Coordinates of C-alpha atoms and ligand atoms in Angstrom, one line a residue:
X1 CA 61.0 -75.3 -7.5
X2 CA 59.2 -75.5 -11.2
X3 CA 61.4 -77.2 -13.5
X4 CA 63.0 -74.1 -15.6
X5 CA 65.1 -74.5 -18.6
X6 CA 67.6 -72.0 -19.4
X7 CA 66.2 -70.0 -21.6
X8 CA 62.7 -69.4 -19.6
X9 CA 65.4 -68.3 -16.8
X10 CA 67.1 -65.8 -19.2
X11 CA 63.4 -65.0 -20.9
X12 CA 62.3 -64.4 -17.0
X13 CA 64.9 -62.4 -16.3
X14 CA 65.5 -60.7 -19.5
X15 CA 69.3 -61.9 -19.1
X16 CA 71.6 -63.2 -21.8
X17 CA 73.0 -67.1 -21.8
X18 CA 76.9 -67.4 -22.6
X19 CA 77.5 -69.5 -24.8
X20 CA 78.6 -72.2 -22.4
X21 CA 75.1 -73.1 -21.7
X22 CA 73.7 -75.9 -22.4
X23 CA 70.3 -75.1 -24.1
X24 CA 68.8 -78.5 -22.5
X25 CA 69.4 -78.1 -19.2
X26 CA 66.7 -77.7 -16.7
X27 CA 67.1 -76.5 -13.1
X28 CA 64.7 -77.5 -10.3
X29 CA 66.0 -75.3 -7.5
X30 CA 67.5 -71.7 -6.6
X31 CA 69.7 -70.6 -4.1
X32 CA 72.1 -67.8 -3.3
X33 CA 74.1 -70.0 -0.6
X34 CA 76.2 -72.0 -2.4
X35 CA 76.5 -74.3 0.3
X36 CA 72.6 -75.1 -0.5
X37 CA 73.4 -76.4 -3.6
X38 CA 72.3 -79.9 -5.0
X39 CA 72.3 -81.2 -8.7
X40 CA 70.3 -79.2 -11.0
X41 CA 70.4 -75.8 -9.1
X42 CA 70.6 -72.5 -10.3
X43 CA 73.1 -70.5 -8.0
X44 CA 72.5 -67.1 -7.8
X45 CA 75.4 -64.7 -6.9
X46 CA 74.4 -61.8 -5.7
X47 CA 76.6 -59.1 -4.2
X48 CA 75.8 -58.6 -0.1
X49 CA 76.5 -56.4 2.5
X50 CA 79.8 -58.6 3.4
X51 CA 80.3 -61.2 0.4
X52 CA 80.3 -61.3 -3.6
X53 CA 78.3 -64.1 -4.2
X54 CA 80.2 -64.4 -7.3
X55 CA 83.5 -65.8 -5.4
X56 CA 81.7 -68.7 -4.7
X57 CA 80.5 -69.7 -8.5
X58 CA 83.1 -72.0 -8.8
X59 CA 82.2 -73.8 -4.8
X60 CA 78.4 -73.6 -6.1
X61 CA 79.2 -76.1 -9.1
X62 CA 81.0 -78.3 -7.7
X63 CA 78.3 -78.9 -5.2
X64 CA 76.1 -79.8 -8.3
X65 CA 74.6 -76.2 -9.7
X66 CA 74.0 -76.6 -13.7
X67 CA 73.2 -72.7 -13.9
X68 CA 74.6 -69.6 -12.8
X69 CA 72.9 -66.3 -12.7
X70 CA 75.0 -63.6 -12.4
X71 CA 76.0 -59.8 -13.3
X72 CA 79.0 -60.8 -14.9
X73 CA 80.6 -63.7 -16.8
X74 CA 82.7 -66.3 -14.9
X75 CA 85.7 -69.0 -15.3
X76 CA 86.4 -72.2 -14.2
X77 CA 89.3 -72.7 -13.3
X78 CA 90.4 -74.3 -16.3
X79 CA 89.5 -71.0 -18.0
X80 CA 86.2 -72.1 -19.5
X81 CA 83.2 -69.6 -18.8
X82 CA 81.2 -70.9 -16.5
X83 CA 77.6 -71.3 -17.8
X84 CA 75.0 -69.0 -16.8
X85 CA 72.4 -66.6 -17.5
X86 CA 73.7 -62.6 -17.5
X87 CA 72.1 -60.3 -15.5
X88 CA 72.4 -56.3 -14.7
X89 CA 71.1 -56.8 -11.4
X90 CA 71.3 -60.0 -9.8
X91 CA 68.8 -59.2 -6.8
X92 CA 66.0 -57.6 -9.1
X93 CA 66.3 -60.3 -11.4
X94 CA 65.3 -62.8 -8.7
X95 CA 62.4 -60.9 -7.9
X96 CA 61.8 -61.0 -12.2
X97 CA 62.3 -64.8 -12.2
X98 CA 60.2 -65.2 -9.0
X99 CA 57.4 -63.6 -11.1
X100 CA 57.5 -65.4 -13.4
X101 CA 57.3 -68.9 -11.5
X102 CA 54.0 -67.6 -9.6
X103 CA 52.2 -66.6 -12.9
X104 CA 53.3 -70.1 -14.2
X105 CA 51.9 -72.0 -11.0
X106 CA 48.7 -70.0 -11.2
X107 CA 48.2 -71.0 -15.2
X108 CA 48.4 -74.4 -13.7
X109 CA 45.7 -74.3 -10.7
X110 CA 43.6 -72.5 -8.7
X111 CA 46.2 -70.7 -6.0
X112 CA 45.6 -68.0 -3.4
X113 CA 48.2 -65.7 -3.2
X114 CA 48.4 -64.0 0.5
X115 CA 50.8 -61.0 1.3
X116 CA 51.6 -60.1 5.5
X117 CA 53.1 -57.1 6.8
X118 CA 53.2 -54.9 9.9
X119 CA 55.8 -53.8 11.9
X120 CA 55.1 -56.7 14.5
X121 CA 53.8 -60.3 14.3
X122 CA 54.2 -61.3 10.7
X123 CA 56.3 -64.4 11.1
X124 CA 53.9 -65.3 13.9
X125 CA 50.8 -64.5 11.8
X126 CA 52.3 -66.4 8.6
X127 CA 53.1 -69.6 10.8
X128 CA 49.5 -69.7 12.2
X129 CA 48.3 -69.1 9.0
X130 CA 50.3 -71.5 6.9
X131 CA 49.6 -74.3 9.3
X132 CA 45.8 -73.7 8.9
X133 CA 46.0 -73.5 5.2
X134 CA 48.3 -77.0 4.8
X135 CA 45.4 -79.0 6.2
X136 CA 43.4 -77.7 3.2
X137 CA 45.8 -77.5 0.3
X138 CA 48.9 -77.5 -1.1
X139 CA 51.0 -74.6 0.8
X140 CA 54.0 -72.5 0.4
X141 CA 55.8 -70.2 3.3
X142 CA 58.6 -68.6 3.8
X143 CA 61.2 -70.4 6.2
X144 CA 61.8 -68.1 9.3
X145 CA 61.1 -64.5 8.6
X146 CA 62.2 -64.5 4.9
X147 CA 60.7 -61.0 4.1
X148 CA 62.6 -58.7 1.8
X149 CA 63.9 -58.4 -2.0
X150 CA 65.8 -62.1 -1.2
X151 CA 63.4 -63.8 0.9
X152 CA 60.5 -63.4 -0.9
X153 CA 61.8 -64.6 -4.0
X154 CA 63.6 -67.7 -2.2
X155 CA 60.4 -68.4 -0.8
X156 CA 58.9 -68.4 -4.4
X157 CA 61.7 -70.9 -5.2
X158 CA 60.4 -74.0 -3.1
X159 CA 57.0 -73.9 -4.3
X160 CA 55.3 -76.8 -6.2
X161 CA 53.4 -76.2 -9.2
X162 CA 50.4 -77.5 -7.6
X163 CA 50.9 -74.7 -5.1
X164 CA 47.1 -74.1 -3.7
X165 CA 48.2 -71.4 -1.4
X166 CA 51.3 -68.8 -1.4
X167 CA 51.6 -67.4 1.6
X168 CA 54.4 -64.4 1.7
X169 CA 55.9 -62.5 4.5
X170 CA 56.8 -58.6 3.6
X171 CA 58.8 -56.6 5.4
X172 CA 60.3 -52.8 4.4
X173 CA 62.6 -50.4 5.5
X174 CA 61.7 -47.3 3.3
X175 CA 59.2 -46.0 1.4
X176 CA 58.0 -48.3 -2.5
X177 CA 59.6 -51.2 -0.3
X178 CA 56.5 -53.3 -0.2
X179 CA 55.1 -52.0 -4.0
X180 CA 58.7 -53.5 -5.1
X181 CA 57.1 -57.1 -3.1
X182 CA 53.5 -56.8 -4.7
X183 CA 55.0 -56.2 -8.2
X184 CA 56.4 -59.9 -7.8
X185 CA 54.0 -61.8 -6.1
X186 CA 50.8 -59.9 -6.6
X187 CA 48.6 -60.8 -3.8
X188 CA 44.7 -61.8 -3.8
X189 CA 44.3 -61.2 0.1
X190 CA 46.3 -58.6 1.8
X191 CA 47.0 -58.8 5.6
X192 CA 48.2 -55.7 7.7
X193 CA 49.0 -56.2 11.2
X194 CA 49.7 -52.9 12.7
X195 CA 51.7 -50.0 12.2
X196 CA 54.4 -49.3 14.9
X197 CA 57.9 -47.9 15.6
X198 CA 59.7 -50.8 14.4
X199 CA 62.9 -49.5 11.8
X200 CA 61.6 -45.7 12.2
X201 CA 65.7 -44.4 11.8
X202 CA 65.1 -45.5 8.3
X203 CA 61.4 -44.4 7.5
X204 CA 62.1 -41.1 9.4
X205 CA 58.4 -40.9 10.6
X206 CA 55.8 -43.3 11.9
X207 CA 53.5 -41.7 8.8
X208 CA 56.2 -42.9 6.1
X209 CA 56.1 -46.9 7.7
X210 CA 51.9 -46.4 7.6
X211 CA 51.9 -45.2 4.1
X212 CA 54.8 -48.1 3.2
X213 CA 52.7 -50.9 4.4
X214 CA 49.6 -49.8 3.3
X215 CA 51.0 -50.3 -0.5
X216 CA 49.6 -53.7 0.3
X217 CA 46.2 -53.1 0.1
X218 CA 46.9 -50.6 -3.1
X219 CA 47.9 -53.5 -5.1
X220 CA 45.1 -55.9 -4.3
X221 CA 43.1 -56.7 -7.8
X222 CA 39.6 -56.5 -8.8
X223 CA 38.0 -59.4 -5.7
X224 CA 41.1 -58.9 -4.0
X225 CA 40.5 -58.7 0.0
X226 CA 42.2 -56.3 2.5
X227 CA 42.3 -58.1 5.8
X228 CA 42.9 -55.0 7.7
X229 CA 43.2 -55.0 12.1
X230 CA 40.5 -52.9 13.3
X231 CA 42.3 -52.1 16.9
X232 CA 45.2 -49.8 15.1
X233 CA 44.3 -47.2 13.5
X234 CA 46.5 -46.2 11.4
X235 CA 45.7 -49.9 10.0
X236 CA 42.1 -48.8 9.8
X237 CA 42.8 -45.8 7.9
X238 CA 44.8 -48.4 4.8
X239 CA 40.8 -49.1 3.8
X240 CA 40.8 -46.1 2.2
X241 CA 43.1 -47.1 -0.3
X242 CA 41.9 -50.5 -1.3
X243 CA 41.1 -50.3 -4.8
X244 CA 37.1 -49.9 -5.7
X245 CA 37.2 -53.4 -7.0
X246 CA 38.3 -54.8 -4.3
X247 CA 36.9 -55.3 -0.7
X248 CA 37.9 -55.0 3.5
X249 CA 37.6 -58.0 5.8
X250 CA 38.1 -56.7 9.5
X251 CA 39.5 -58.3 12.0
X252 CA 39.6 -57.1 16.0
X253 CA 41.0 -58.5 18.8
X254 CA 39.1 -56.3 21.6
X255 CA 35.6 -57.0 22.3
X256 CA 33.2 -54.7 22.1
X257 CA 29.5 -54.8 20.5
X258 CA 30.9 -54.8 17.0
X259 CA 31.3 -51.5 15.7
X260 CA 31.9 -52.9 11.5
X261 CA 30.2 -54.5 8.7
X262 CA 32.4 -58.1 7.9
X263 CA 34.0 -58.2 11.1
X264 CA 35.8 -61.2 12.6
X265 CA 36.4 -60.5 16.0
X266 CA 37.2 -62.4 19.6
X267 CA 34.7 -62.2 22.1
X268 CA 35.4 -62.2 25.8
X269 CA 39.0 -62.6 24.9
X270 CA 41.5 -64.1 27.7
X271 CA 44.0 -65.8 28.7
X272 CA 44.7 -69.2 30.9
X273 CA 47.0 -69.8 33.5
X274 CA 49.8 -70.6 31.3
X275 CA 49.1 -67.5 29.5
X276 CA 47.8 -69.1 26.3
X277 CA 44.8 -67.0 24.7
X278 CA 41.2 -67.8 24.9
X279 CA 38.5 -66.0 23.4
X280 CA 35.0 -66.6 21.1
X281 CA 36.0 -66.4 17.9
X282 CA 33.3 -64.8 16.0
X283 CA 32.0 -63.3 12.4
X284 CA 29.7 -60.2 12.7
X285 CA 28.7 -58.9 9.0
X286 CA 25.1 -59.3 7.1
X287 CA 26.0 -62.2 5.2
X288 CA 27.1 -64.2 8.2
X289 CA 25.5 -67.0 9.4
X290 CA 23.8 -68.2 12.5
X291 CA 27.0 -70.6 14.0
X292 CA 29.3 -68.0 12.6
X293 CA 27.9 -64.7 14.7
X294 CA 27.5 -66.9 17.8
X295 CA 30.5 -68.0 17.4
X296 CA 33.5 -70.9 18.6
X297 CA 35.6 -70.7 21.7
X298 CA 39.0 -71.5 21.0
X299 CA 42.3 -72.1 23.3
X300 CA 45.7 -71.3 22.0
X301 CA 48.9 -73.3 22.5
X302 CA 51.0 -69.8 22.2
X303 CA 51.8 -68.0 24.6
X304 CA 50.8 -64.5 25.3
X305 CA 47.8 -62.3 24.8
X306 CA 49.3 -60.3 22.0
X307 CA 49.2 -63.9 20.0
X308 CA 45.7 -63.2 20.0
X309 CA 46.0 -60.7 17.3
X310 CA 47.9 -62.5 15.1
X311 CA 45.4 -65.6 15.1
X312 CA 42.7 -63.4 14.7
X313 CA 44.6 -61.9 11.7
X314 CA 45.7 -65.4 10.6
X315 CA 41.8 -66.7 11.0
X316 CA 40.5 -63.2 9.2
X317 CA 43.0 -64.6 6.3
X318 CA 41.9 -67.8 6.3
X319 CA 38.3 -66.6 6.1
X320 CA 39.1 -64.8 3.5
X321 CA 40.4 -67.8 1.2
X322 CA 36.9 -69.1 1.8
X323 CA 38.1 -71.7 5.0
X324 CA 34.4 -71.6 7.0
X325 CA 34.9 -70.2 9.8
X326 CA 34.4 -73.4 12.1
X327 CA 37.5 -75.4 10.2
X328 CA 39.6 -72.3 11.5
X329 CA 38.5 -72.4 14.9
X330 CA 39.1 -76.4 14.8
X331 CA 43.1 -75.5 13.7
X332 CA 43.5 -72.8 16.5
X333 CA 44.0 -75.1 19.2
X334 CA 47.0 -77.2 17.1
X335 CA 49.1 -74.3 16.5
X336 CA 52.8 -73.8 17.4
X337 CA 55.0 -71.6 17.2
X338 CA 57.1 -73.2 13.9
X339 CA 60.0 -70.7 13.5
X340 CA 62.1 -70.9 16.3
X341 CA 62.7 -68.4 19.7
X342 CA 59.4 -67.0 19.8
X343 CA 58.0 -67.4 23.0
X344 CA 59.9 -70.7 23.1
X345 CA 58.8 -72.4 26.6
X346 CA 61.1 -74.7 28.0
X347 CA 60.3 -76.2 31.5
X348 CA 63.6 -77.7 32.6
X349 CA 63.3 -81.0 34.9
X350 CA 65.2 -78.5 38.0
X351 CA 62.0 -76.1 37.8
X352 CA 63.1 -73.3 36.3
X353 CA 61.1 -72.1 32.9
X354 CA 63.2 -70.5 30.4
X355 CA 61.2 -68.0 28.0
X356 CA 63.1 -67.5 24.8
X357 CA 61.4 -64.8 23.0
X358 CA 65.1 -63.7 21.3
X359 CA 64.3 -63.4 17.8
X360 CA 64.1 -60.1 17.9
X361 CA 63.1 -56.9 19.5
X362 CA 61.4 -53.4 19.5
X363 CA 59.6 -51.3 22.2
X364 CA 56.3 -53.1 21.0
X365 CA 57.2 -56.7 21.3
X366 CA 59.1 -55.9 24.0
X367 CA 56.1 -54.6 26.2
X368 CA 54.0 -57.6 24.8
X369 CA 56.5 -60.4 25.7
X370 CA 57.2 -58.5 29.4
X371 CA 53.6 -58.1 30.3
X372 CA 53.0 -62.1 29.0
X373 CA 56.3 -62.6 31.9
X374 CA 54.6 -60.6 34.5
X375 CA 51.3 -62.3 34.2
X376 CA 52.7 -65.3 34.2
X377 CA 54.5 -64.4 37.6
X378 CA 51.2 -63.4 38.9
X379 CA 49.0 -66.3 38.2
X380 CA 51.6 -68.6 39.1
X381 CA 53.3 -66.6 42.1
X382 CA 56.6 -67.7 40.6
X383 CA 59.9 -65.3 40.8
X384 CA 60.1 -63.9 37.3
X385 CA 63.1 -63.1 35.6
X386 CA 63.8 -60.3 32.5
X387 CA 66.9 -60.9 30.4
X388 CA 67.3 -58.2 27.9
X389 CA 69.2 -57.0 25.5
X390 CA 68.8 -53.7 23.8
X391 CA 66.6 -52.9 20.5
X392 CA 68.5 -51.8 17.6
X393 CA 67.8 -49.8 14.5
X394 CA 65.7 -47.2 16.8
X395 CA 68.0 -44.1 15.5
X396 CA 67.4 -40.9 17.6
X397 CA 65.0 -42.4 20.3
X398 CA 67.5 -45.1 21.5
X399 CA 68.4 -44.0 24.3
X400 CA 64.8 -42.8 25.3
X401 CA 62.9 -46.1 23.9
X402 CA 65.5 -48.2 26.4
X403 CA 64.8 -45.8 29.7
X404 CA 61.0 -46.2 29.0
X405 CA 61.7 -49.7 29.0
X406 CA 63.5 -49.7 32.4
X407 CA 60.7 -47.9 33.5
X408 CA 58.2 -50.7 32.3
X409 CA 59.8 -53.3 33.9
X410 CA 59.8 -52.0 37.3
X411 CA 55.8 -51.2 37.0
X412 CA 55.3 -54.7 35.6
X413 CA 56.8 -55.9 38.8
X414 CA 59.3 -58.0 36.8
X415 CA 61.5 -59.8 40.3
X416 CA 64.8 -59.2 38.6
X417 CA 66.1 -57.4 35.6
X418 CA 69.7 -58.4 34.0
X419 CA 70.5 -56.1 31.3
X420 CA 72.7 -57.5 28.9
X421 CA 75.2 -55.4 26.6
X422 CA 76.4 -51.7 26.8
X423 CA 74.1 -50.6 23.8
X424 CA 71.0 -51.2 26.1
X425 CA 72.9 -49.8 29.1
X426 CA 69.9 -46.8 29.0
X427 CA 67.3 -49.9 29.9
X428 CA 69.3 -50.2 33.1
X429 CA 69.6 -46.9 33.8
X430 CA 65.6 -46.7 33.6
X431 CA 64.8 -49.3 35.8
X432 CA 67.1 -48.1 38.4
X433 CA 66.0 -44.8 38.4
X434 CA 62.0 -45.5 38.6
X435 CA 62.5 -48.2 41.3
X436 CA 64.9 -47.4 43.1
X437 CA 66.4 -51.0 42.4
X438 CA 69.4 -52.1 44.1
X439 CA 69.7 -55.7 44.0
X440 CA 66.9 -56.1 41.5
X441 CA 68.9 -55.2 38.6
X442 CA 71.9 -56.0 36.6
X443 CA 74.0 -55.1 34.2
X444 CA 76.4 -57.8 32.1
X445 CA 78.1 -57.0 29.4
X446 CA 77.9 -60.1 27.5
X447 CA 76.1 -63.3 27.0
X448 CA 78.5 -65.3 28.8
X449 CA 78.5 -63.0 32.0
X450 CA 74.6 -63.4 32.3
X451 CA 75.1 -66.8 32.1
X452 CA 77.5 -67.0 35.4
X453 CA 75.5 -64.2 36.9
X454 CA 72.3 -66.2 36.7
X455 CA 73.7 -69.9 37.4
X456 CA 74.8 -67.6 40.8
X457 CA 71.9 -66.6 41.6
X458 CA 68.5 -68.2 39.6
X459 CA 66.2 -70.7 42.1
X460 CA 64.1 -73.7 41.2
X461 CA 60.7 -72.4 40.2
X462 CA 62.4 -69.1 38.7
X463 CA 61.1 -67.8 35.0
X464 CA 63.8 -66.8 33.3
X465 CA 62.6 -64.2 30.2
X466 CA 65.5 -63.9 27.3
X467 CA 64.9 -61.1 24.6
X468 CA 66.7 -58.6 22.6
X469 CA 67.2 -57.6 19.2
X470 CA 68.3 -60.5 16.9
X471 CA 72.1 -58.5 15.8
X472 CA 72.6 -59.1 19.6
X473 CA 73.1 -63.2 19.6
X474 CA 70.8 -63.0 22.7
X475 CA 69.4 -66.6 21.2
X476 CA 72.7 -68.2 22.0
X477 CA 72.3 -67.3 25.8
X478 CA 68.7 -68.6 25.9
X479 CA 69.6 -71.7 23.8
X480 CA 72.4 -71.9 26.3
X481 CA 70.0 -71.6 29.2
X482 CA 67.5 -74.2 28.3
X483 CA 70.3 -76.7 28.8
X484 CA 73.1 -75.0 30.9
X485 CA 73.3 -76.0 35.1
X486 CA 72.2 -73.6 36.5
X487 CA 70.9 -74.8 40.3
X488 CA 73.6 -77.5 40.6
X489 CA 76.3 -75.0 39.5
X490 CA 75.0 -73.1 41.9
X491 CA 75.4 -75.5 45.3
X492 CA 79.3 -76.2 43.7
X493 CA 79.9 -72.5 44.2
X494 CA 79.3 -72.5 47.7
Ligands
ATP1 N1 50.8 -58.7 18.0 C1 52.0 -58.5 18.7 N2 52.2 -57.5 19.5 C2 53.3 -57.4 20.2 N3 54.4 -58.2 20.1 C3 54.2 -59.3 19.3 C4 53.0 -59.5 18.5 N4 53.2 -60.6 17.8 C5 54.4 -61.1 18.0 N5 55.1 -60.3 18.9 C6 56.4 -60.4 19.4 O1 57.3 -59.7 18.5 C7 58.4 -60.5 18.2 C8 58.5 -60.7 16.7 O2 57.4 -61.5 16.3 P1 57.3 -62.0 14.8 O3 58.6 -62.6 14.4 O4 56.1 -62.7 14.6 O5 57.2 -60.6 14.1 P2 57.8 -60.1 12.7 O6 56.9 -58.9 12.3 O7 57.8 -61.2 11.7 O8 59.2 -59.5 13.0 P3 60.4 -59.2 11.9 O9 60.1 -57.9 11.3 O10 61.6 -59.2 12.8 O11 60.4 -60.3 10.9 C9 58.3 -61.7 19.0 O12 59.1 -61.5 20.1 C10 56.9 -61.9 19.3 O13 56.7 -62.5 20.6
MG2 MG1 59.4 -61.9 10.6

């Protein structure tokens, strides 16, 4: 983080120092874990869904925090109030603070501030994207898939004054969610990936999570850029609301003779063997250039054909910040997936692949990581496996989402289906009642019984596919599985 003295914090924040404070000391990180403390941190206790953060004040300095901000005044236990910088609201005063660090590291240099959302593929999009920009500048990212009121801010915490570009996930469960993200970090290129079903029970309608992300685009300045996905239309419709001064880069991963103006696009998009995109990545628009419109092929280290959206929004970003277009297409090929259990392959020495897509889940991501498992079974004639869990926060279509599901396995073809949990019983019942399954598909009702159900039964040469939503622990299993006997334990049992 910027060094910060005190009263910058309580000027940032519009807080109040007790008098404790020592009006020379500097911090030079934030946190709200108090276990992530080191010397000269400011520990921020915040009230969560489970935990005050204010018990932990007193753990948080003795693990070296100089600073406390907090909604109410502390002691030691000596009885001395502990120093720290009084707030009403501990949450929105990290989104104030965080403000005010970005408007500090943009007085110092030149720095590109770049906002994602869409219901799916943001973390993805921000990994590919981050990783491009690091081999040109200074860059800051959110860890995992820091998104909301917390994350973004912590995110704002590890950057470097030199910071040449911020790159911020944004994520929203109701309506002025992503307004309430722009307000602190004030974005010069806007990214929206699509608009899908993902948290409808709290938006009530697919309308209310199209007019929450496009807020995005509504806060871009004068020579901002709206990077907007041509393929979903409700996405499409967000140019509308880019402000006059600013302007719409499109991006498109289907080919067809390009339909837009500014249009970066992927001609004769496909995918390898292995499942790993491939496509032409191209730039159609009257101020392109020769190379550009022709274009560069490109092959993907992820895996999956939806991953060729999220490059494509990633390289439209990129673009955007003025990377030419044949850098971009030079860093496409060197990109992993950096946060962890997305699409994680892992091909164990017995022959059996293990698919750990168990970060999370929702009808869409679902369908995308299943079809990537079915193709994969069908170029490589290999007996493919679908471990699921069910997808949470769908609120009245639960139980319909989950039998659709079952029903999309069977068509893909998927060999076997273990369902894993009574809230995604409904997937099972699916499955079962479009196929006709009998041995094909299971249902467990916990991690640990899909482990002994599949060390019984899985082969060498086997694909095993683990996903579910992330309040399920299904990553445990698939960690699990990556390492677990599974063959051998097999021959014991007989
Ligand atoms: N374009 C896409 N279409 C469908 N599924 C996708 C797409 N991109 C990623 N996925 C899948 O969706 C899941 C979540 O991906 P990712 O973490 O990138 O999304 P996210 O929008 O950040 O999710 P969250 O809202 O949970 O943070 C992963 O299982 C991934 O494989
Ligand atoms: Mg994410």
């Amino acid at each position: 983080m910027i060094e910060l003295n005190a009263n910058q914090i309580a000027e940032a924040t519009g807080g109040r120092l007790t008098a404790t404070v020592d009006p020379n000391s500097v911090v030079t990180s934030a946190n709200t874990d108090s276990r992530e403390m080191n010397p000269g941190a400011l520990f921020i206790a915040r009230r969560g869904q489970t935990t005050d953060g204010h018990n932990f004040i007193t753990a948080a300095r003795q693990a070296g925090a100089t600073l406390i901000l907090a909604e109410r005044e502390t002691q030691d236990g000596l009885g001395a109030i502990d120093p720290a910088v009084i707030v009403e609201d501990s949450t929105q005063a990290m989104g104030h603070l965080a403000r005010y660090i970005v408007d500090k590291i943009r007085e110092h240099s030149e720095t590109t501030v770049i906002a994602i959302t869409g219901s799916v593929g943001k973390t993805s999009t921000k990994d590919a994207l981050a990783a491009m920009l690091a081999t040109q500048g200074p860059t800051t990212a959110p860890q995992g898939s820091y998104n909301g009121e917390v994350g973004v801010p912590l995110t704002i915490f590890t950057a470097a004054l030199d910071t040449r570009y911020l790159v911020v996930e944004m994520g929203a469960d109701r309506i002025g969610n992503i307004t309430e993200l722009t307000d602190i970090v004030r974005p010069d290129i806007s990214v929206v990936l699509t608009v899908g079903t993902a948290h409808a029970a709290s938006f009530g309608s697919v309308d209310n999570i199209a007019q929450t992300k496009g807020e995005i685009v509504e806060a871009l300045p004068a020579g901002g850029i709206a990077v907007l996905n041509a393929d979903d239309i409700r996405v499409a419709e967000m140019a509308e609301r880019v402000p006059d001064q600013a302007s719409t880069l499109w991006f498109s991963a289907a080919y067809a003779p390009p339909q837009r103006e500014r249009l970066v696009y992927a001609a004769d998009a496909a995918t390898t063997k292995n499942e790993n995109p491939h496509f032409t990545l191209q730039y159609f628009g009257s101020d392109a250039d020769e190379a550009d419109r022709t274009g560069y092929d490109v092959t993907a280290q992820l895996i999956g054909e939806h991953h060729t959206t999220n490059l494509l929004a990633a390289a439209t970003a990129a673009f955007a910040a003025d990377i030419p277009l044949d850098t971009i297409a030079s860093l496409i090929p060197t990109i992993t997936a950096t946060s962890a259990h997305r699409m994680a392959r892992t091909d164990r020495p017995d022959g059996i692949t293990i698919l750990d897509d168990a970060y999370n889940a929702n009808p869409e991501s679902m369908r995308a990581g299943l079809k990537t498992l079915a193709m994969l079974g069908r170029n490589t004639g290999r007996r493919t496996w679908a471990v699921l869990g069910p997808m949470l926060e769908l609120g009245d279509a639960h139980a319909k989402e989950h039998i659709l599901l079952g029903e999309v396995v069977v068509r893909l073809n998927i060999d076997q289906l273990v369902v894993v949990g009574s809230t995604a019983r409904a997937l099972y019942t699916g499955a079962v009642n479009e196929g006709s399954w009998g041995d094909e598909v299971d249902y467990v009702l916990s991690n640990d019984e899909a482990l002994e159900l599949l060390a019984q039964h899985v082969e060498p040469g086997d694909i095993i596919f683990v996903k579910g939503s992330n309040g399920t622990r299904l990553w445990e299993l698939a960690d699990q599985l990556t390492t677990a006997q599974l063959v051998a334990h097999k021959e014991k049992r007989k």
